[in-house]
Structures are given as structure tokens and as C-alpha cells.
Amino acid sequence: MLSGSSIKTNSLWFWVVIFIIAEILLFFAFDFKFLNPIILLLVAVLTFVVIWLKPQFALYIPLAELAWGSLGHTIGYYHFGLRLTIFLIVIFIFFLKYIFAIKQIKFFKNRKLFFIWLLILSAVLVASLIGYYQGRGVIKIFLDVNAYLYLIYLPIWYQIYHRDYLSVIVNIIKAAALVVAIKTLLVFNFFVQQYPGFDMTTIYKWIRDTRTGFVTTFKEGFSRIFLQSQFYVLVAWFLTVWEIIQNNKNKGAFVLLVIFSSALYLSLSRSFWLGLILGLLLMVINIFIYRRRLINFKIILILFLVLLGTCLTVEILFNAPKFHSLNIFTQRTIDTNEAAVSSRERLLEPLWQEIKEAPIFGQGFGKEISYYSTDPKIKNADNPTGFHTTYAFEWGWLDMWLKGGVFLIIGFLAYLVLIYKQGYLKLASNHLAWPLLSVSTSLVFIHVFSPYINHPLGLGILMLSSVILEYD
């Protein structure tokens, strides 16, 4: 609780209200640009005061923004976005408090984690220097590498974390996921129903221009609502399904799981679906090996009802008030999605050829590749040939290998091995070890097709997992 306040900041609903307020501010800031610097300044002042008085908010606030804010540019002024502003304030306060007390920083005493962290950052630094030596320009290199700077949070979170904060962390993730999921469902319903008086162009631009995601409308009326922060809906899904497995009388968890599942379906992200299936498979295997007594008919029935509830929710949103079709599984026109898959395939060969040119140290950040794409986001009236040059690639692991070489890959693989080792050692003592192992597995496979580990969205959950599993 905040000093002198009766507000329960460890409550799920407290954080739900915070995220709803954030959505409202985001919407108004999009329409009224002059509000952006005002809101940003207000957030900066509040963040500084709260963290200075309550150090645990140096974990809570960045995590809240990360789980809700997609790419971190929801509210901003020139080059200062919400995520960067919070990051700079947290780093500044930590620097002030520990500049003359470096020996008190606990992170440096954890030799394994510190070495892995140092290895990753060293590989990032070398890749940056290679990019600079290749003459790619400081700005381009920074835009390509800046996501890895999020790793600077690791010593800070490690320092301030306490197991008493665990329930707050879980509630922050679930609250952010709930708001993101409901936003997904509402936007889906708005787009498929096309209500009179609703300016769908404004909503489309609001989501696109704030870089919270994108909307793709298909010919049959179905729409794909993809928000990058839906990854934390996936994280919340595993946290919630584990709650149900432990306590199958939790009706609230059942409702949350249906909402989360519906949002993940409407994302139409094959990467998310694959990650969910493989993460759930690992959880089932772990339960079968270590806690077989948890497997019973009631759990299977509940999960079946969740699937049924998900289908029913999407059916209602798709067909109310204006009816479209009862068969939601064929409403997805896959031309656009297949084009995206084809675009990945076309990128694969030139990407692999460039990797072979410098497999050890990589070709550095800012490295661009040109290829022909059939993705409608690239091949359109403005670019009829589909020729595309970029330094941002969908193949996550290959992107890291191309730019950072094998040392960057080794660094992250070592990090994941450490998380798995900690997780399996804590299965008996830390109930969050079960969902965190599943989330890590999901992330590994999602990153094959979509870049998440080389982005704060993935780095955040890796750092959080390693801190939680190290302490508890």
C-alpha cells in the first residue's frame, strides 16, 4: 500500500482501473496531441515520487507498462515515449541510491546470472560496433539495438524483488491482460458489426498509429485484431490455467480464462497458438511426472468448457446484433495470413545466405536485407512489386544470429537453460515455477517466427522469471 493511503495496490481491480484510465488517456491523447507532453510529464512526476517512496514500484510500474503498452509508444512526445520515460526515471533513481553503495547490489553476487547477462550485453556491444564499422549510421543502429537496453532492468529488479511482491506481480499481469483482452473483443465486435455512427477509420488509426497493434478485415466480414501486448494475455492464460488446475472451484479464474482464450483466438496469431499448445503440453508432462494426482476428469471437463466458452464468446461477438455466420472457423480468409507466411518464406533464403557470411560474430546491427514480399502490408498500391528492404525480420532467432553471431545466441540459450534449471528445482517450493516454465517454452517457439526475445516484451518475462525463480 502507498504511504498514508487506504488504496490496496495489491488488488487485481486496482490495476484494472489503472489500465482502464491509461486506455482513456491514450484515446484522448491520440485525438488531442497537446495532451501528450502533459500526460507524459504527469506520469514522469508520479513515477519518480512513487518509486522514491516505494522502491518496489521500480518493478511494478515498468511491468505494468510493458504488459499493457505493446511497443511502448502509446503516449509520447517527439522521441520520448512512455516506456522510455519510465525506463530513464527508474535507472536514474537506482543510480542515485546505489552510486555510493555498489557493494550492496545483490545481482553482482550471483555469478552465473551476472556472467550470462554480461555475455549478452557484450555480444550486443560488439554487434553495435560492427554495425558502426560497416558505416550503417548511429541512428539506424540505435533503432535496431535499443530493445536490448531493457536488460539494464535486470540488476534493478533483482535488487528490489521480494517474495511478498509476488501476488502484486501476478495481479498486474492479469489486470493488463484482462484490459488488453477486452479491448481485443470490443474492437473485433465494432469492426465486424460496423455500427452506425462509429468511425472505424479513427479506431483503426488509433490502434495503428499508437503502435499498439493492427486490424486486418477479411472479405467475409471477420477481422483479425492483433495487439503485440497479447503476448501477456498468453502469460496470464498460463497463470490462470494453473490456478484452475490447483483450485478448480475458482469461478473467476474460469471466466478470465475464457476471455483470455477468446482474445488469443481473435489475434489469429499462429505463433501464439503454437506457443500456447507447446507450453500447455510441457505443463501436462510436468504434472504427469511430478504431480500426477492433479490430473482428473474435472480438470479435463473445465478445460473443455473453456474451449466451448471461447467459441460461444466469439460467435456472439461475430453475430450480435447483425448475423454473419455460425461457422467462425472458416470465416478467416487466410489469403492475408498465407501472404504473411509466404513473405517469411521469401525472406528465409536471403537471410540464411547473409548469416553464412559471418556466422561467428554476426554482421552487426542495422544490417538490411532486400527481398520480394506478397504480404499486403508491403505489396500494395504504393509498392506494386512488393520489393522490400528492412533490418527488422520476423525470424527471431535468425535475426539475432545474423546481427549478433553465435555469441548472442549462446548468451540467450544459457539464460533459458538457467531459467529451466531454476524452475525445475523450485517445482515443489514455488507454485509459479509451473506456469513460468510453460511461458518460457512458449516464448522460445514464438520467437522462431515472431521477434519477441529481442524485444522488451520477451526480455521482460525472461528477466521476471529468472528473478522470481532465483529468490523463491
Coordinates of C-alpha atoms in Angstrom, one line a residue:
M1 CA 0.0 0.0 0.0
L2 CA 1.1 3.5 -0.7
S3 CA 2.1 5.5 2.4
G4 CA -0.8 7.3 4.0
S5 CA -3.3 5.7 1.6
S6 CA -6.0 3.0 2.0
I7 CA -5.7 2.1 -1.6
K8 CA -4.9 -1.6 -2.0
T9 CA -2.3 -1.6 -4.7
N10 CA -2.0 -5.4 -4.4
S11 CA -5.6 -5.7 -5.7
L12 CA -6.4 -7.0 -9.1
W13 CA -9.1 -4.4 -9.5
F14 CA -6.8 -1.6 -8.5
W15 CA -4.6 -2.4 -11.5
V16 CA -7.6 -2.9 -13.8
V17 CA -8.8 0.6 -13.0
I18 CA -5.2 1.9 -13.7
F19 CA -5.2 0.3 -17.1
I20 CA -8.7 1.5 -18.0
I21 CA -7.6 5.1 -17.1
A22 CA -4.5 4.5 -19.3
E23 CA -6.7 3.4 -22.2
I24 CA -8.9 6.5 -21.8
L25 CA -5.8 8.8 -21.6
L26 CA -4.4 7.0 -24.7
F27 CA -7.6 7.6 -26.7
F28 CA -7.8 11.3 -25.8
A29 CA -4.1 11.9 -26.3
F30 CA -4.5 10.5 -29.9
D31 CA -7.2 13.0 -30.7
F32 CA -5.7 15.9 -28.8
K33 CA -2.0 15.9 -29.5
F34 CA -1.3 18.7 -27.0
L35 CA -2.2 16.3 -24.2
N36 CA 0.8 14.0 -24.9
P37 CA 3.5 16.1 -23.2
I38 CA 1.2 16.9 -20.3
I39 CA 0.3 13.3 -19.7
L40 CA 3.9 12.2 -20.2
L41 CA 5.1 14.9 -17.7
L42 CA 2.4 13.9 -15.2
V43 CA 3.4 10.2 -15.5
A44 CA 7.1 11.1 -15.1
V45 CA 6.5 13.1 -11.9
L46 CA 4.2 10.4 -10.4
T47 CA 6.6 7.6 -11.3
F48 CA 9.5 9.5 -9.7
V49 CA 7.6 10.2 -6.4
V50 CA 6.1 6.8 -6.1
I51 CA 9.3 4.9 -6.8
W52 CA 11.3 7.1 -4.5
L53 CA 8.8 6.4 -1.6
K54 CA 8.1 2.8 -2.5
P55 CA 11.1 1.1 -4.3
Q56 CA 9.0 -1.9 -5.3
F57 CA 7.2 0.2 -7.8
A58 CA 10.5 0.3 -9.8
L59 CA 9.3 -3.3 -10.7
Y60 CA 5.6 -2.7 -10.7
I61 CA 5.4 0.4 -13.0
P62 CA 7.7 -0.9 -15.8
L63 CA 6.0 -4.3 -15.7
A64 CA 2.6 -2.6 -15.9
E65 CA 3.5 -0.5 -18.9
L66 CA 5.2 -3.5 -20.6
A67 CA 2.2 -5.8 -20.2
W68 CA -0.2 -3.2 -21.4
G69 CA 1.8 -1.0 -23.8
S70 CA 2.7 -3.2 -26.8
L71 CA 5.6 -1.4 -28.4
G72 CA 5.9 1.3 -25.8
H73 CA 4.9 4.2 -27.9
T74 CA 1.3 4.6 -26.6
I75 CA 1.8 8.1 -25.4
G76 CA 4.8 10.2 -26.4
Y77 CA 6.4 13.5 -27.2
Y78 CA 9.0 13.5 -30.0
H79 CA 11.5 10.8 -29.2
F80 CA 10.2 10.3 -25.6
G81 CA 7.6 7.5 -25.4
L82 CA 6.0 6.2 -22.2
R83 CA 8.3 3.2 -21.9
L84 CA 11.5 5.2 -22.4
T85 CA 10.4 7.8 -19.9
I86 CA 9.7 5.2 -17.2
F87 CA 13.0 3.5 -18.0
L88 CA 15.1 6.6 -17.6
I89 CA 13.4 7.5 -14.3
V90 CA 13.9 4.0 -12.8
I91 CA 17.5 4.0 -13.9
F92 CA 18.1 7.5 -12.6
I93 CA 16.6 6.7 -9.1
F94 CA 18.6 3.4 -8.9
F95 CA 21.8 5.3 -9.8
L96 CA 21.2 7.9 -7.1
K97 CA 20.5 5.3 -4.4
Y98 CA 23.4 2.9 -5.2
I99 CA 26.1 5.0 -6.7
F100 CA 28.0 5.0 -3.4
A101 CA 26.8 1.6 -2.4
I102 CA 27.7 -0.7 -5.3
K103 CA 28.8 -3.5 -3.0
Q104 CA 25.2 -3.7 -1.8
I105 CA 23.9 -4.6 -5.3
K106 CA 23.0 -8.3 -4.9
F107 CA 22.9 -9.0 -8.6
F108 CA 26.7 -8.9 -9.0
K109 CA 27.0 -11.7 -6.3
N110 CA 25.0 -14.1 -8.5
R111 CA 27.9 -15.1 -10.7
K112 CA 26.0 -17.3 -13.1
L113 CA 23.3 -14.8 -13.9
F114 CA 25.7 -11.9 -13.9
F115 CA 28.0 -13.7 -16.3
I116 CA 25.2 -14.6 -18.7
W117 CA 23.9 -11.0 -18.5
L118 CA 27.4 -9.7 -19.3
L119 CA 27.8 -12.1 -22.2
I120 CA 24.6 -11.0 -23.8
L121 CA 25.4 -7.3 -23.4
S122 CA 29.0 -7.8 -24.6
A123 CA 27.6 -9.6 -27.7
V124 CA 25.2 -6.7 -28.2
L125 CA 28.0 -4.1 -27.8
V126 CA 30.3 -6.0 -30.3
A127 CA 27.4 -6.2 -32.8
S128 CA 26.8 -2.5 -32.4
L129 CA 30.5 -1.7 -33.1
I130 CA 30.4 -4.0 -36.2
G131 CA 27.4 -2.1 -37.5
Y132 CA 29.1 1.2 -36.9
Y133 CA 32.3 0.0 -38.5
Q134 CA 30.2 -1.0 -41.6
G135 CA 29.0 2.6 -41.8
R136 CA 25.3 2.0 -41.1
G137 CA 24.7 5.1 -39.1
V138 CA 24.3 5.7 -35.4
I139 CA 20.5 6.3 -35.6
K140 CA 19.8 3.1 -37.6
I141 CA 22.0 1.0 -35.3
F142 CA 20.3 2.5 -32.2
L143 CA 16.8 1.8 -33.5
D144 CA 17.8 -1.8 -34.1
V145 CA 19.7 -2.4 -30.9
N146 CA 17.8 -0.2 -28.3
A147 CA 15.4 -3.0 -27.3
Y148 CA 18.3 -4.9 -25.7
L149 CA 18.9 -2.0 -23.3
Y150 CA 15.8 -3.2 -21.5
L151 CA 18.2 -5.8 -19.9
I152 CA 19.5 -3.0 -17.7
Y153 CA 16.4 -3.5 -15.6
L154 CA 17.6 -7.0 -14.5
P155 CA 20.0 -5.8 -11.7
I156 CA 17.3 -3.4 -10.5
W157 CA 14.5 -5.9 -10.4
Y158 CA 16.9 -8.4 -8.8
Q159 CA 17.8 -5.9 -6.1
I160 CA 14.2 -4.8 -5.1
Y161 CA 12.3 -8.1 -5.6
H162 CA 10.8 -9.8 -2.5
R163 CA 8.5 -12.8 -2.5
D164 CA 5.9 -10.6 -0.7
Y165 CA 5.5 -8.8 -4.0
L166 CA 4.6 -11.9 -5.9
S167 CA 0.8 -11.5 -5.7
V168 CA 1.0 -7.9 -6.9
I169 CA 3.2 -9.0 -9.9
V170 CA 0.6 -11.7 -10.8
N171 CA -2.3 -9.2 -10.5
I172 CA -0.5 -6.6 -12.6
I173 CA -0.1 -9.2 -15.4
K174 CA -3.6 -10.5 -15.2
A175 CA -5.1 -7.0 -15.0
A176 CA -3.2 -5.8 -18.0
A177 CA -4.1 -9.0 -19.9
L178 CA -7.8 -8.5 -19.0
V179 CA -7.9 -5.0 -20.3
V180 CA -6.0 -5.9 -23.4
A181 CA -8.3 -8.9 -24.0
I182 CA -11.5 -6.9 -23.5
K183 CA -10.1 -4.3 -25.9
T184 CA -9.5 -7.0 -28.4
L185 CA -13.0 -8.3 -28.1
L186 CA -14.7 -4.9 -28.3
V187 CA -12.6 -3.8 -31.3
F188 CA -13.4 -7.1 -33.0
N189 CA -17.2 -6.6 -32.4
F190 CA -17.0 -3.0 -33.6
F191 CA -15.3 -3.9 -36.9
V192 CA -17.4 -6.9 -37.8
Q193 CA -20.7 -5.2 -36.9
Q194 CA -19.9 -1.7 -38.3
Y195 CA -22.2 0.1 -36.0
P196 CA -23.7 3.3 -37.5
G197 CA -22.1 6.4 -36.0
F198 CA -18.8 4.7 -35.2
D199 CA -15.9 6.0 -37.2
M200 CA -14.0 2.8 -37.7
T201 CA -11.2 4.6 -39.6
T202 CA -10.4 6.5 -36.4
I203 CA -10.3 3.4 -34.3
Y204 CA -8.1 1.7 -37.0
K205 CA -5.7 4.6 -37.0
W206 CA -5.8 4.8 -33.1
I207 CA -4.5 1.3 -32.9
R208 CA -2.1 1.5 -35.8
D209 CA -0.6 5.0 -35.1
T210 CA -0.1 4.4 -31.3
R211 CA 1.7 1.2 -32.4
T212 CA -0.4 -1.0 -30.1
G213 CA -1.3 -3.4 -32.9
F214 CA -3.2 -3.6 -36.2
V215 CA -6.6 -4.7 -37.5
T216 CA -7.0 -6.7 -40.7
T217 CA -10.5 -7.1 -42.1
F218 CA -11.3 -10.1 -44.3
K219 CA -13.8 -10.4 -47.1
E220 CA -16.4 -12.5 -45.2
G221 CA -16.6 -9.8 -42.5
F222 CA -14.3 -11.5 -40.0
S223 CA -11.4 -9.3 -38.6
R224 CA -8.1 -10.1 -37.1
I225 CA -7.3 -8.0 -34.1
F226 CA -3.6 -8.3 -33.3
L227 CA -2.0 -6.4 -30.4
Q228 CA 1.6 -7.1 -29.5
S229 CA 0.7 -7.0 -25.8
Q230 CA -1.5 -10.0 -26.4
F231 CA 1.7 -11.9 -25.5
Y232 CA 1.0 -11.0 -21.9
V233 CA -2.6 -12.4 -22.4
L234 CA -0.8 -15.6 -23.2
V235 CA 1.3 -15.3 -20.0
A236 CA -1.9 -14.6 -18.0
W237 CA -3.5 -17.6 -19.7
F238 CA -0.9 -19.9 -18.2
L239 CA -1.1 -18.2 -14.8
T240 CA -4.8 -18.7 -14.8
V241 CA -4.9 -22.2 -16.1
W242 CA -2.5 -23.2 -13.3
E243 CA -4.8 -21.6 -10.8
I244 CA -7.7 -23.7 -12.1
I245 CA -5.6 -26.9 -12.0
Q246 CA -4.7 -26.1 -8.4
N247 CA -8.2 -25.0 -7.4
N248 CA -10.9 -26.0 -9.9
K249 CA -13.6 -24.2 -7.8
N250 CA -12.3 -20.8 -8.8
K251 CA -15.2 -19.5 -11.0
G252 CA -13.5 -16.1 -11.5
A253 CA -10.4 -17.9 -13.0
F254 CA -12.7 -19.8 -15.4
V255 CA -14.3 -16.5 -16.7
L256 CA -10.8 -14.9 -17.1
L257 CA -9.6 -18.0 -19.0
V258 CA -12.5 -17.8 -21.4
I259 CA -11.8 -14.1 -22.0
F260 CA -8.1 -14.6 -22.5
S261 CA -8.7 -17.6 -24.8
S262 CA -11.1 -15.6 -26.9
A263 CA -8.6 -12.7 -27.3
L264 CA -5.9 -15.2 -28.3
Y265 CA -8.1 -16.7 -30.9
L266 CA -9.0 -13.3 -32.4
S267 CA -5.3 -12.5 -32.6
L268 CA -5.2 -15.1 -35.4
S269 CA -1.5 -15.5 -34.5
R270 CA -0.2 -18.9 -35.4
S271 CA 2.9 -18.2 -33.3
F272 CA 0.8 -17.6 -30.2
W273 CA -1.3 -20.7 -30.9
L274 CA 1.8 -22.8 -31.3
G275 CA 3.4 -21.4 -28.2
L276 CA 0.2 -22.0 -26.2
I277 CA -0.1 -25.6 -27.3
L278 CA 3.6 -26.4 -26.6
G279 CA 3.6 -24.6 -23.3
L280 CA 0.5 -26.4 -22.2
L281 CA 2.0 -29.7 -23.4
L282 CA 5.0 -29.1 -21.2
M283 CA 2.8 -28.3 -18.2
V284 CA 0.8 -31.5 -18.7
I285 CA 4.1 -33.5 -19.0
N286 CA 5.4 -31.9 -15.8
I287 CA 2.1 -32.6 -14.0
F288 CA 2.2 -36.2 -15.1
I289 CA 5.7 -36.7 -13.9
Y290 CA 5.7 -34.7 -10.7
R291 CA 2.1 -34.3 -9.6
R292 CA 0.0 -36.9 -11.3
R293 CA -2.7 -36.6 -8.6
L294 CA -3.7 -33.2 -10.2
I295 CA -4.9 -34.9 -13.3
N296 CA -8.6 -35.7 -13.1
F297 CA -11.8 -35.7 -15.1
K298 CA -13.0 -32.4 -13.6
I299 CA -9.9 -30.5 -14.9
I300 CA -10.4 -32.0 -18.4
L301 CA -14.1 -31.1 -18.2
I302 CA -13.3 -27.5 -17.2
L303 CA -10.8 -27.0 -20.0
F304 CA -13.3 -28.4 -22.4
L305 CA -15.9 -25.9 -21.1
V306 CA -13.3 -23.1 -21.6
L307 CA -12.9 -24.2 -25.2
L308 CA -16.7 -24.2 -25.5
G309 CA -17.0 -20.8 -23.8
T310 CA -14.3 -19.3 -26.2
C311 CA -16.2 -20.5 -29.3
L312 CA -19.5 -19.2 -27.9
T313 CA -18.0 -15.8 -27.0
V314 CA -16.5 -15.3 -30.5
E315 CA -19.8 -16.5 -32.1
I316 CA -21.8 -13.9 -30.1
L317 CA -19.3 -11.1 -30.9
F318 CA -19.4 -12.0 -34.5
N319 CA -23.1 -12.4 -34.9
A320 CA -24.7 -9.9 -32.5
P321 CA -26.6 -7.8 -33.3
K322 CA -26.1 -8.4 -37.0
F323 CA -25.8 -12.1 -38.0
H324 CA -22.9 -13.2 -40.2
S325 CA -22.3 -17.0 -39.9
L326 CA -22.2 -19.6 -37.2
N327 CA -19.1 -21.2 -38.6
I328 CA -16.3 -18.9 -37.2
F329 CA -13.6 -21.4 -38.1
T330 CA -14.0 -20.8 -41.9
Q331 CA -14.6 -17.1 -41.6
R332 CA -11.0 -16.3 -41.5
T333 CA -9.9 -15.5 -45.1
I334 CA -6.4 -16.9 -45.0
D335 CA -5.2 -15.1 -48.1
T336 CA -3.7 -12.3 -46.0
N337 CA -2.3 -14.7 -43.4
E338 CA -0.9 -17.0 -46.1
A339 CA 0.7 -14.0 -47.7
A340 CA 2.4 -13.2 -44.4
V341 CA 3.7 -16.8 -44.3
S342 CA 4.8 -16.6 -47.9
S343 CA 6.7 -13.4 -47.0
R344 CA 8.5 -15.1 -44.2
E345 CA 9.5 -17.9 -46.6
R346 CA 10.8 -15.5 -49.2
L347 CA 12.9 -13.8 -46.5
L348 CA 14.3 -17.1 -45.3
E349 CA 16.8 -17.8 -48.1
P350 CA 18.4 -14.3 -48.3
L351 CA 18.5 -14.2 -44.5
W352 CA 20.3 -17.5 -44.3
Q353 CA 22.7 -16.5 -47.0
E354 CA 23.7 -13.4 -45.1
I355 CA 24.1 -15.4 -41.8
K356 CA 26.6 -17.7 -43.5
E357 CA 28.7 -14.7 -44.4
A358 CA 29.6 -14.0 -40.8
P359 CA 28.2 -16.8 -38.5
I360 CA 30.5 -16.2 -35.5
F361 CA 30.4 -12.5 -34.7
G362 CA 27.5 -11.6 -37.0
Q363 CA 27.1 -8.7 -39.4
G364 CA 26.2 -6.1 -36.8
F365 CA 23.0 -4.2 -36.0
G366 CA 21.4 -2.2 -38.8
K367 CA 22.1 -4.9 -41.3
E368 CA 19.5 -4.7 -44.1
I369 CA 18.1 -7.4 -46.4
S370 CA 16.1 -6.8 -49.6
Y371 CA 13.5 -9.3 -50.8
Y372 CA 10.2 -9.6 -52.6
S373 CA 7.1 -9.9 -50.4
T374 CA 3.5 -10.8 -51.1
D375 CA 2.3 -9.5 -47.7
P376 CA -0.4 -6.9 -48.4
K377 CA 1.2 -4.6 -45.8
I378 CA 4.2 -4.5 -48.1
K379 CA 2.9 -5.3 -51.6
N380 CA 0.2 -2.7 -52.3
A381 CA -0.8 0.2 -54.5
D382 CA 2.2 2.2 -53.2
N383 CA 4.6 -0.7 -53.8
P384 CA 3.2 -2.9 -56.5
T385 CA 6.3 -5.0 -56.9
G386 CA 6.5 -5.9 -53.2
F387 CA 10.2 -5.2 -53.1
H388 CA 11.2 -4.5 -49.5
T389 CA 14.3 -3.6 -47.7
T390 CA 14.4 -3.8 -43.9
Y391 CA 16.6 -4.5 -40.8
A392 CA 13.6 -5.9 -38.8
F393 CA 13.0 -9.6 -39.5
E394 CA 10.2 -11.9 -38.5
W395 CA 12.5 -14.8 -37.9
G396 CA 13.5 -14.0 -34.3
W397 CA 16.4 -16.4 -33.7
L398 CA 17.8 -15.9 -37.2
D399 CA 17.6 -12.1 -36.7
M400 CA 19.8 -12.5 -33.6
W401 CA 22.2 -14.8 -35.3
L402 CA 22.6 -12.5 -38.3
K403 CA 23.4 -9.4 -36.2
G404 CA 25.0 -10.8 -33.1
G405 CA 26.5 -14.0 -34.2
V406 CA 26.6 -17.3 -32.2
F407 CA 27.7 -15.5 -29.0
L408 CA 24.4 -13.7 -28.8
I409 CA 22.5 -16.9 -29.4
I410 CA 24.7 -18.7 -26.8
G411 CA 24.0 -16.0 -24.3
F412 CA 20.2 -16.3 -24.6
L413 CA 20.3 -20.1 -24.7
A414 CA 22.4 -20.1 -21.5
Y415 CA 19.8 -17.7 -20.0
L416 CA 17.0 -20.0 -20.9
V417 CA 18.9 -23.1 -19.5
L418 CA 19.3 -21.2 -16.2
I419 CA 15.6 -20.4 -16.1
Y420 CA 14.7 -24.0 -16.8
K421 CA 17.2 -25.3 -14.2
Q422 CA 15.8 -22.9 -11.5
G423 CA 12.3 -23.7 -12.5
Y424 CA 12.6 -27.5 -12.1
L425 CA 14.5 -27.0 -8.8
K426 CA 11.6 -24.9 -7.5
L427 CA 8.6 -27.0 -8.6
A428 CA 8.0 -28.1 -5.1
S429 CA 8.5 -24.8 -3.4
N430 CA 7.3 -22.1 -5.9
H431 CA 3.9 -22.6 -7.4
L432 CA 4.7 -20.1 -10.1
A433 CA 7.5 -22.3 -11.4
W434 CA 4.9 -24.4 -13.3
P435 CA 3.4 -21.6 -15.5
L436 CA 6.8 -19.8 -15.8
L437 CA 8.3 -22.9 -17.4
S438 CA 5.4 -23.1 -19.8
V439 CA 5.7 -19.4 -20.7
S440 CA 9.4 -19.7 -21.3
T441 CA 8.8 -22.7 -23.6
S442 CA 6.1 -20.8 -25.5
L443 CA 8.4 -17.8 -25.9
V444 CA 11.2 -20.0 -27.3
F445 CA 8.9 -21.2 -30.1
I446 CA 7.1 -17.9 -30.7
H447 CA 10.5 -16.3 -31.2
V448 CA 11.2 -18.7 -34.1
F449 CA 8.5 -17.0 -36.2
S450 CA 7.9 -13.6 -34.5
P451 CA 10.6 -11.5 -32.8
Y452 CA 9.9 -11.3 -29.1
I453 CA 13.1 -12.3 -27.2
N454 CA 14.9 -9.4 -28.9
H455 CA 12.2 -7.1 -27.7
P456 CA 11.2 -5.8 -24.2
L457 CA 8.0 -7.8 -24.4
G458 CA 10.0 -11.1 -24.4
L459 CA 13.0 -9.8 -22.4
G460 CA 10.7 -8.6 -19.6
I461 CA 9.2 -12.0 -19.0
L462 CA 12.6 -13.7 -19.1
M463 CA 14.0 -11.3 -16.5
L464 CA 11.0 -11.6 -14.4
S465 CA 11.1 -15.4 -14.5
S466 CA 14.8 -15.5 -13.6
V467 CA 14.3 -13.1 -10.6
I468 CA 11.2 -14.9 -9.3
L469 CA 12.7 -18.4 -9.6
E470 CA 16.1 -17.3 -8.2
Y471 CA 14.6 -16.0 -4.9
D472 CA 11.6 -18.2 -4.1

